């Protein structure tokens, strides 16, 4: 309840107030409804509250909320974060500067349950460094997102004109990864290199940005076997299919890059199932520079050469 109140109050403190607030409740069992009803009675902007008849899950709940928005720009929010007062104004100004910008996202301060800063920023956690930011600034967000995902939904906003492309969201994706990849394929993406929200870390959240220990990182790495890469390939195939269906790619080059990404992930899945027979496939992916463009470069290459995915799978069987 307290987290939600702080989030709602941060909307009231915006230097540029939202045109509307759309809330979809996905089966809450606490006092959230009472808090929202009390807030909406006094809010200086319209508040739409929709209560789902059955639990949709996080991504489908965001999908529903997005479908119900009526404004030109849609900014996503999680119930436990707090917006800085200039968040909406900074986002809108970024869109106004360039009509070709379809999505904007920012950095965030990582805070604990009591909003105390934890000593690092969201982009530090995701390794979204200045090099990647420069590529993004050159209007080539697709080059960044086809390699990895760096956007947290609570920091993003996008034009509602993209909604026909984005919805429905693939069931294989988390909403923010899907939106950022597709938006970058059809429009420019703008980054705001300052924190616009306090991104709260606590025990009850679904996805967070807590720093991992070395042991936890090794544990996470160990699940990256053939099944992991095959599932990831299916994710990108879903994105490729959507962009193909809508004829949405900005260039044939991007379409080819997406096909190569899917092929590279399927190759890595096969590599992690083979013994010495994996070497020719690794050599092909290296010569084609697919490790560089679509994975982690020489780090990923080394893992595949050493058969780390196969070894970890054997340990788990």
mmCIF file of C-alpha atoms in Angstrom:
data_model
loop_
_atom_site.group_PDB
_atom_site.id
_atom_site.type_symbol
_atom_site.label_atom_id
_atom_site.label_comp_id
_atom_site.label_asym_id
_atom_site.label_seq_id
_atom_site.Cartn_x
_atom_site.Cartn_y
_atom_site.Cartn_z
ATOM 1 C CA UNK A 1 0.000 0.000 0.000
ATOM 2 C CA UNK A 2 2.742 2.483 0.926
ATOM 3 C CA UNK A 3 4.681 1.770 -2.291
ATOM 4 C CA UNK A 4 1.587 2.445 -4.396
ATOM 5 C CA UNK A 5 0.784 5.673 -2.538
ATOM 6 C CA UNK A 6 4.314 6.961 -3.116
ATOM 7 C CA UNK A 7 4.097 6.098 -6.814
ATOM 8 C CA UNK A 8 0.734 7.831 -7.241
ATOM 9 C CA UNK A 9 1.887 10.906 -5.343
ATOM 10 C CA UNK A 10 4.917 11.174 -7.637
ATOM 11 C CA UNK A 11 2.475 11.532 -10.563
ATOM 12 C CA UNK A 12 0.893 14.505 -8.798
ATOM 13 C CA UNK A 13 4.321 16.118 -8.369
ATOM 14 C CA UNK A 14 5.107 16.130 -12.104
ATOM 15 C CA UNK A 15 6.013 19.502 -13.598
ATOM 16 C CA UNK A 16 4.053 18.303 -16.644
ATOM 17 C CA UNK A 17 1.003 16.386 -15.432
ATOM 18 C CA UNK A 18 -0.123 13.256 -17.291
ATOM 19 C CA UNK A 19 -3.149 13.599 -19.549
ATOM 20 C CA UNK A 20 -4.616 10.449 -18.012
ATOM 21 C CA UNK A 21 -3.682 7.528 -15.784
ATOM 22 C CA UNK A 22 -4.698 4.000 -16.842
ATOM 23 C CA UNK A 23 -4.500 1.319 -14.166
ATOM 24 C CA UNK A 24 -5.184 -2.376 -14.714
ATOM 25 C CA UNK A 25 -5.559 -4.415 -11.535
ATOM 26 C CA UNK A 26 -4.530 -8.031 -12.030
ATOM 27 C CA UNK A 27 -6.084 -9.621 -8.973
ATOM 28 C CA UNK A 28 -4.589 -7.627 -6.105
ATOM 29 C CA UNK A 29 -5.615 -8.835 -2.640
ATOM 30 C CA UNK A 30 -4.375 -5.893 -0.554
ATOM 31 C CA UNK A 31 -5.780 -2.384 -0.147
ATOM 32 C CA UNK A 32 -4.697 -1.228 -3.618
ATOM 33 C CA UNK A 33 -8.257 -0.662 -4.865
ATOM 34 C CA UNK A 34 -9.115 1.591 -1.935
ATOM 35 C CA UNK A 35 -5.922 3.601 -2.442
ATOM 36 C CA UNK A 36 -6.616 4.056 -6.163
ATOM 37 C CA UNK A 37 -10.262 4.999 -5.621
ATOM 38 C CA UNK A 38 -9.284 7.613 -3.049
ATOM 39 C CA UNK A 39 -6.561 8.948 -5.354
ATOM 40 C CA UNK A 40 -8.830 9.125 -8.412
ATOM 41 C CA UNK A 41 -11.441 11.125 -6.487
ATOM 42 C CA UNK A 42 -8.986 14.015 -6.089
ATOM 43 C CA UNK A 43 -6.568 13.604 -9.038
ATOM 44 C CA UNK A 44 -6.319 16.625 -11.393
ATOM 45 C CA UNK A 45 -6.389 14.263 -14.404
ATOM 46 C CA UNK A 46 -8.685 11.373 -15.453
ATOM 47 C CA UNK A 47 -7.968 7.995 -13.844
ATOM 48 C CA UNK A 48 -9.169 4.835 -15.581
ATOM 49 C CA UNK A 49 -9.303 1.769 -13.333
ATOM 50 C CA UNK A 50 -9.876 -1.632 -14.919
ATOM 51 C CA UNK A 51 -10.127 -4.795 -12.845
ATOM 52 C CA UNK A 52 -9.267 -7.996 -14.710
ATOM 53 C CA UNK A 53 -11.840 -10.780 -14.443
ATOM 54 C CA UNK A 54 -8.988 -13.290 -14.341
ATOM 55 C CA UNK A 55 -5.259 -13.080 -13.696
ATOM 56 C CA UNK A 56 -3.398 -12.133 -16.895
ATOM 57 C CA UNK A 57 0.185 -12.042 -15.662
ATOM 58 C CA UNK A 58 2.512 -9.060 -15.876
ATOM 59 C CA UNK A 59 3.103 -8.848 -19.646
ATOM 60 C CA UNK A 60 -0.536 -9.363 -20.692
ATOM 61 C CA UNK A 61 -1.643 -6.899 -18.028
ATOM 62 C CA UNK A 62 0.687 -4.265 -19.494
ATOM 63 C CA UNK A 63 -0.677 -5.156 -22.930
ATOM 64 C CA UNK A 64 -4.222 -4.470 -21.750
ATOM 65 C CA UNK A 65 -3.244 -1.165 -20.137
ATOM 66 C CA UNK A 66 -1.444 -0.069 -23.309
ATOM 67 C CA UNK A 67 -4.510 -0.906 -25.391
ATOM 68 C CA UNK A 68 -6.691 1.330 -23.210
ATOM 69 C CA UNK A 69 -4.522 4.472 -23.370
ATOM 70 C CA UNK A 70 -5.894 7.369 -25.421
ATOM 71 C CA UNK A 71 -2.934 9.775 -25.423
ATOM 72 C CA UNK A 72 -0.232 10.273 -28.058
ATOM 73 C CA UNK A 73 2.593 9.178 -25.733
ATOM 74 C CA UNK A 74 2.381 6.157 -23.420
ATOM 75 C CA UNK A 75 4.678 6.021 -20.376
ATOM 76 C CA UNK A 76 4.776 2.755 -18.437
ATOM 77 C CA UNK A 77 4.997 2.519 -14.663
ATOM 78 C CA UNK A 78 5.413 -0.182 -12.035
ATOM 79 C CA UNK A 79 3.468 0.172 -8.812
ATOM 80 C CA UNK A 80 6.504 0.219 -6.524
ATOM 81 C CA UNK A 81 8.739 2.890 -8.107
ATOM 82 C CA UNK A 82 8.802 6.659 -7.654
ATOM 83 C CA UNK A 83 9.089 9.193 -10.478
ATOM 84 C CA UNK A 84 11.244 12.304 -10.199
ATOM 85 C CA UNK A 85 9.185 15.439 -10.759
ATOM 86 C CA UNK A 86 10.645 16.262 -14.197
ATOM 87 C CA UNK A 87 10.249 12.755 -15.678
ATOM 88 C CA UNK A 88 7.283 13.379 -17.981
ATOM 89 C CA UNK A 89 8.524 16.809 -19.051
ATOM 90 C CA UNK A 90 11.940 15.408 -20.013
ATOM 91 C CA UNK A 91 10.335 12.574 -21.966
ATOM 92 C CA UNK A 92 7.893 14.788 -23.848
ATOM 93 C CA UNK A 93 10.666 17.253 -24.727
ATOM 94 C CA UNK A 94 12.667 14.387 -26.252
ATOM 95 C CA UNK A 95 9.739 13.409 -28.465
ATOM 96 C CA UNK A 96 9.065 17.018 -29.472
ATOM 97 C CA UNK A 97 12.674 17.482 -30.630
ATOM 98 C CA UNK A 98 12.332 14.854 -33.373
ATOM 99 C CA UNK A 99 9.183 13.456 -34.977
ATOM 100 C CA UNK A 100 11.070 10.291 -35.968
ATOM 101 C CA UNK A 101 11.664 9.273 -32.357
ATOM 102 C CA UNK A 102 9.309 6.440 -31.463
ATOM 103 C CA UNK A 103 10.605 5.489 -28.025
ATOM 104 C CA UNK A 104 12.450 7.173 -25.155
ATOM 105 C CA UNK A 105 14.010 5.627 -22.069
ATOM 106 C CA UNK A 106 16.169 6.839 -19.210
ATOM 107 C CA UNK A 107 18.526 5.733 -16.496
ATOM 108 C CA UNK A 108 17.263 5.183 -12.936
ATOM 109 C CA UNK A 109 18.524 5.400 -9.372
ATOM 110 C CA UNK A 110 18.503 1.970 -7.728
ATOM 111 C CA UNK A 111 16.983 2.296 -4.255
ATOM 112 C CA UNK A 112 15.981 -0.069 -1.476
ATOM 113 C CA UNK A 113 12.502 -0.540 -0.027
ATOM 114 C CA UNK A 114 12.897 2.709 1.929
ATOM 115 C CA UNK A 115 14.022 4.681 -1.143
ATOM 116 C CA UNK A 116 17.612 4.818 0.054
ATOM 117 C CA UNK A 117 20.079 4.864 -2.856
ATOM 118 C CA UNK A 118 22.042 1.612 -3.139
ATOM 119 C CA UNK A 119 25.169 3.141 -4.689
ATOM 120 C CA UNK A 120 24.738 2.256 -8.348
ATOM 121 C CA UNK A 121 22.557 3.128 -11.327
ATOM 122 C CA UNK A 122 20.323 0.970 -13.503
ATOM 123 C CA UNK A 123 22.480 1.396 -16.602
ATOM 124 C CA UNK A 124 25.558 0.333 -14.639
ATOM 125 C CA UNK A 125 23.790 -2.877 -13.706
ATOM 126 C CA UNK A 126 22.841 -3.559 -17.346
ATOM 127 C CA UNK A 127 26.230 -2.451 -18.706
ATOM 128 C CA UNK A 128 24.533 0.119 -20.919
ATOM 129 C CA UNK A 129 27.746 2.097 -21.318
ATOM 130 C CA UNK A 130 28.639 5.279 -23.222
ATOM 131 C CA UNK A 131 29.605 3.320 -26.320
ATOM 132 C CA UNK A 132 26.124 1.850 -26.610
ATOM 133 C CA UNK A 133 24.592 5.231 -25.835
ATOM 134 C CA UNK A 134 26.584 6.797 -28.707
ATOM 135 C CA UNK A 135 25.312 4.153 -31.125
ATOM 136 C CA UNK A 136 21.794 4.902 -29.930
ATOM 137 C CA UNK A 137 22.376 8.625 -30.421
ATOM 138 C CA UNK A 138 23.238 7.918 -34.074
ATOM 139 C CA UNK A 139 19.639 6.723 -34.557
ATOM 140 C CA UNK A 140 20.606 3.055 -34.586
ATOM 141 C CA UNK A 141 18.979 1.614 -31.500
ATOM 142 C CA UNK A 142 18.250 -1.546 -33.463
ATOM 143 C CA UNK A 143 21.996 -2.302 -33.586
ATOM 144 C CA UNK A 144 22.057 -2.231 -29.794
ATOM 145 C CA UNK A 145 18.831 -4.091 -29.062
ATOM 146 C CA UNK A 146 19.383 -6.907 -31.525
ATOM 147 C CA UNK A 147 22.421 -7.870 -29.466
ATOM 148 C CA UNK A 148 20.910 -7.493 -26.011
ATOM 149 C CA UNK A 149 18.091 -5.850 -24.072
ATOM 150 C CA UNK A 150 18.814 -2.828 -21.885
ATOM 151 C CA UNK A 151 15.450 -1.168 -21.279
ATOM 152 C CA UNK A 152 13.419 -1.448 -18.089
ATOM 153 C CA UNK A 153 9.734 -0.837 -18.745
ATOM 154 C CA UNK A 154 9.352 1.614 -15.867
ATOM 155 C CA UNK A 155 11.797 3.999 -17.589
ATOM 156 C CA UNK A 156 10.280 3.847 -21.094
ATOM 157 C CA UNK A 157 7.728 5.785 -23.088
ATOM 158 C CA UNK A 158 6.628 5.344 -26.709
ATOM 159 C CA UNK A 159 4.275 6.853 -29.257
ATOM 160 C CA UNK A 160 0.799 5.334 -29.320
ATOM 161 C CA UNK A 161 1.116 5.228 -33.122
ATOM 162 C CA UNK A 162 3.346 2.156 -32.607
ATOM 163 C CA UNK A 163 0.606 0.262 -30.793
ATOM 164 C CA UNK A 164 -0.724 -1.493 -33.905
ATOM 165 C CA UNK A 165 2.729 -3.015 -34.407
ATOM 166 C CA UNK A 166 3.415 -3.824 -30.753
ATOM 167 C CA UNK A 167 0.133 -5.498 -29.784
ATOM 168 C CA UNK A 168 -0.447 -8.275 -29.053
ATOM 169 C CA UNK A 169 2.851 -8.853 -27.230
ATOM 170 C CA UNK A 170 4.460 -12.229 -27.878
ATOM 171 C CA UNK A 171 3.920 -14.598 -24.946
ATOM 172 C CA UNK A 172 7.627 -15.505 -25.149
ATOM 173 C CA UNK A 173 8.743 -11.966 -24.316
ATOM 174 C CA UNK A 174 8.678 -9.626 -21.345
ATOM 175 C CA UNK A 175 6.868 -6.492 -22.493
ATOM 176 C CA UNK A 176 9.799 -4.051 -22.289
ATOM 177 C CA UNK A 177 12.170 -6.191 -24.382
ATOM 178 C CA UNK A 178 9.526 -6.726 -27.060
ATOM 179 C CA UNK A 179 8.563 -3.044 -27.221
ATOM 180 C CA UNK A 180 12.147 -1.759 -27.346
ATOM 181 C CA UNK A 181 13.254 -4.171 -30.091
ATOM 182 C CA UNK A 182 10.252 -3.549 -32.346
ATOM 183 C CA UNK A 183 10.260 0.207 -31.762
ATOM 184 C CA UNK A 184 13.953 0.370 -32.673
ATOM 185 C CA UNK A 185 13.269 -1.486 -35.931
ATOM 186 C CA UNK A 186 10.787 1.111 -37.146
ATOM 187 C CA UNK A 187 11.861 4.377 -35.497
ATOM 188 C CA UNK A 188 14.609 6.265 -33.707
ATOM 189 C CA UNK A 189 15.130 5.624 -30.001
ATOM 190 C CA UNK A 190 16.197 8.444 -27.692
ATOM 191 C CA UNK A 191 18.080 7.948 -24.433
ATOM 192 C CA UNK A 192 17.994 10.308 -21.472
ATOM 193 C CA UNK A 193 21.281 9.814 -19.629
ATOM 194 C CA UNK A 194 20.010 10.805 -16.225
ATOM 195 C CA UNK A 195 17.847 8.999 -13.673
ATOM 196 C CA UNK A 196 14.164 9.886 -14.033
ATOM 197 C CA UNK A 197 12.834 7.396 -11.502
ATOM 198 C CA UNK A 198 13.785 5.689 -8.269
ATOM 199 C CA UNK A 199 13.755 1.995 -9.172
ATOM 200 C CA UNK A 200 12.893 0.205 -5.959
ATOM 201 C CA UNK A 201 14.385 -3.168 -5.046
ATOM 202 C CA UNK A 202 12.440 -5.330 -2.619
ATOM 203 C CA UNK A 203 11.585 -8.951 -1.917
ATOM 204 C CA UNK A 204 8.178 -8.945 -3.602
ATOM 205 C CA UNK A 205 9.059 -7.647 -7.064
ATOM 206 C CA UNK A 206 8.976 -9.814 -10.192
ATOM 207 C CA UNK A 207 12.079 -8.492 -11.994
ATOM 208 C CA UNK A 208 14.659 -6.300 -10.354
ATOM 209 C CA UNK A 209 18.139 -4.902 -10.761
ATOM 210 C CA UNK A 210 19.908 -6.141 -7.647
ATOM 211 C CA UNK A 211 23.621 -6.712 -8.114
ATOM 212 C CA UNK A 212 24.519 -10.405 -8.115
ATOM 213 C CA UNK A 213 27.381 -12.049 -6.291
ATOM 214 C CA UNK A 214 29.950 -14.007 -8.322
ATOM 215 C CA UNK A 215 28.296 -17.276 -7.255
ATOM 216 C CA UNK A 216 24.880 -16.050 -8.410
ATOM 217 C CA UNK A 217 26.321 -14.941 -11.740
ATOM 218 C CA UNK A 218 27.858 -18.366 -12.280
ATOM 219 C CA UNK A 219 24.540 -19.964 -11.385
ATOM 220 C CA UNK A 220 22.690 -17.797 -13.912
ATOM 221 C CA UNK A 221 25.316 -18.494 -16.566
ATOM 222 C CA UNK A 222 24.943 -22.221 -16.054
ATOM 223 C CA UNK A 223 21.409 -22.311 -17.467
ATOM 224 C CA UNK A 224 22.593 -21.013 -20.848
ATOM 225 C CA UNK A 225 22.566 -24.369 -22.597
ATOM 226 C CA UNK A 226 20.977 -25.487 -25.863
ATOM 227 C CA UNK A 227 17.431 -25.018 -24.546
ATOM 228 C CA UNK A 228 18.210 -21.457 -23.510
ATOM 229 C CA UNK A 229 19.503 -20.458 -26.954
ATOM 230 C CA UNK A 230 16.696 -22.261 -28.775
ATOM 231 C CA UNK A 231 14.048 -20.464 -26.712
ATOM 232 C CA UNK A 232 15.819 -17.161 -27.355
ATOM 233 C CA UNK A 233 15.810 -17.923 -31.085
ATOM 234 C CA UNK A 234 12.045 -18.472 -30.932
ATOM 235 C CA UNK A 235 11.674 -15.102 -29.211
ATOM 236 C CA UNK A 236 13.485 -13.287 -32.004
ATOM 237 C CA UNK A 237 11.615 -15.327 -34.611
ATOM 238 C CA UNK A 238 8.366 -13.996 -33.132
ATOM 239 C CA UNK A 239 9.697 -10.434 -33.466
ATOM 240 C CA UNK A 240 10.851 -11.115 -37.031
ATOM 241 C CA UNK A 241 7.442 -12.554 -37.923
ATOM 242 C CA UNK A 242 5.611 -9.540 -36.537
ATOM 243 C CA UNK A 243 7.790 -7.060 -38.420
ATOM 244 C CA UNK A 244 7.472 -9.100 -41.619
ATOM 245 C CA UNK A 245 3.694 -9.401 -41.283
ATOM 246 C CA UNK A 246 3.307 -5.652 -40.893
ATOM 247 C CA UNK A 247 5.927 -4.776 -43.520
ATOM 248 C CA UNK A 248 7.479 -2.623 -40.828
ATOM 249 C CA UNK A 249 11.263 -2.905 -41.246
ATOM 250 C CA UNK A 250 12.897 0.420 -42.095
ATOM 251 C CA UNK A 251 15.432 -1.327 -44.351
ATOM 252 C CA UNK A 252 16.188 -4.766 -45.867
ATOM 253 C CA UNK A 253 19.463 -4.693 -43.901
ATOM 254 C CA UNK A 254 17.584 -4.758 -40.599
ATOM 255 C CA UNK A 255 15.434 -7.619 -41.817
ATOM 256 C CA UNK A 256 18.555 -9.576 -42.756
ATOM 257 C CA UNK A 257 20.157 -8.819 -39.384
ATOM 258 C CA UNK A 258 17.130 -10.217 -37.583
ATOM 259 C CA UNK A 259 17.262 -13.391 -39.664
ATOM 260 C CA UNK A 260 20.962 -13.739 -38.902
ATOM 261 C CA UNK A 261 20.253 -13.261 -35.186
ATOM 262 C CA UNK A 262 17.756 -16.142 -35.219
ATOM 263 C CA UNK A 263 20.184 -18.312 -37.177
ATOM 264 C CA UNK A 264 23.044 -17.514 -34.802
ATOM 265 C CA UNK A 265 20.993 -18.436 -31.744
ATOM 266 C CA UNK A 266 19.946 -21.732 -33.338
ATOM 267 C CA UNK A 267 23.606 -22.379 -34.178
ATOM 268 C CA UNK A 268 24.588 -21.793 -30.537
ATOM 269 C CA UNK A 269 21.845 -24.190 -29.462
ATOM 270 C CA UNK A 270 23.289 -26.827 -31.786
ATOM 271 C CA UNK A 271 26.848 -26.102 -30.632
ATOM 272 C CA UNK A 272 25.843 -26.835 -27.046
ATOM 273 C CA UNK A 273 24.556 -30.270 -28.075
ATOM 274 C CA UNK A 274 27.675 -31.377 -29.939
ATOM 275 C CA UNK A 275 31.144 -32.603 -29.078
ATOM 276 C CA UNK A 276 34.104 -31.884 -31.361
ATOM 277 C CA UNK A 277 31.675 -31.602 -34.287
ATOM 278 C CA UNK A 278 30.767 -28.144 -32.948
ATOM 279 C CA UNK A 279 34.107 -26.657 -34.112
ATOM 280 C CA UNK A 280 33.104 -26.072 -37.790
ATOM 281 C CA UNK A 281 29.896 -24.331 -36.682
ATOM 282 C CA UNK A 282 31.820 -22.130 -34.267
ATOM 283 C CA UNK A 283 34.313 -21.278 -37.022
ATOM 284 C CA UNK A 284 31.480 -20.309 -39.373
ATOM 285 C CA UNK A 285 29.815 -18.076 -36.773
ATOM 286 C CA UNK A 286 33.188 -16.469 -36.003
ATOM 287 C CA UNK A 287 34.049 -15.786 -39.645
ATOM 288 C CA UNK A 288 30.590 -14.323 -40.254
ATOM 289 C CA UNK A 289 31.171 -12.051 -37.234
ATOM 290 C CA UNK A 290 27.921 -13.308 -35.752
ATOM 291 C CA UNK A 291 29.486 -13.670 -32.314
ATOM 292 C CA UNK A 292 30.399 -9.997 -32.498
ATOM 293 C CA UNK A 293 27.045 -8.770 -33.833
ATOM 294 C CA UNK A 294 24.606 -11.019 -31.972
ATOM 295 C CA UNK A 295 26.325 -12.398 -28.845
ATOM 296 C CA UNK A 296 29.045 -11.372 -26.419
ATOM 297 C CA UNK A 297 31.979 -11.532 -28.833
ATOM 298 C CA UNK A 298 35.019 -13.509 -27.718
ATOM 299 C CA UNK A 299 33.469 -14.271 -24.324
ATOM 300 C CA UNK A 300 30.606 -16.138 -26.002
ATOM 301 C CA UNK A 301 33.014 -17.746 -28.455
ATOM 302 C CA UNK A 302 35.186 -19.031 -25.605
ATOM 303 C CA UNK A 303 32.181 -20.505 -23.791
ATOM 304 C CA UNK A 304 31.146 -22.388 -26.918
ATOM 305 C CA UNK A 305 34.704 -23.592 -27.617
ATOM 306 C CA UNK A 306 35.042 -24.926 -24.093
ATOM 307 C CA UNK A 307 31.600 -26.496 -24.207
ATOM 308 C CA UNK A 308 30.512 -24.700 -21.032
ATOM 309 C CA UNK A 309 26.816 -24.984 -21.879
ATOM 310 C CA UNK A 310 27.140 -28.742 -22.496
ATOM 311 C CA UNK A 311 29.149 -29.198 -19.304
ATOM 312 C CA UNK A 312 26.605 -27.318 -17.195
ATOM 313 C CA UNK A 313 23.762 -29.274 -18.737
ATOM 314 C CA UNK A 314 25.503 -32.553 -17.894
ATOM 315 C CA UNK A 315 25.938 -31.409 -14.294
ATOM 316 C CA UNK A 316 22.236 -30.658 -13.998
ATOM 317 C CA UNK A 317 21.070 -33.973 -15.468
#
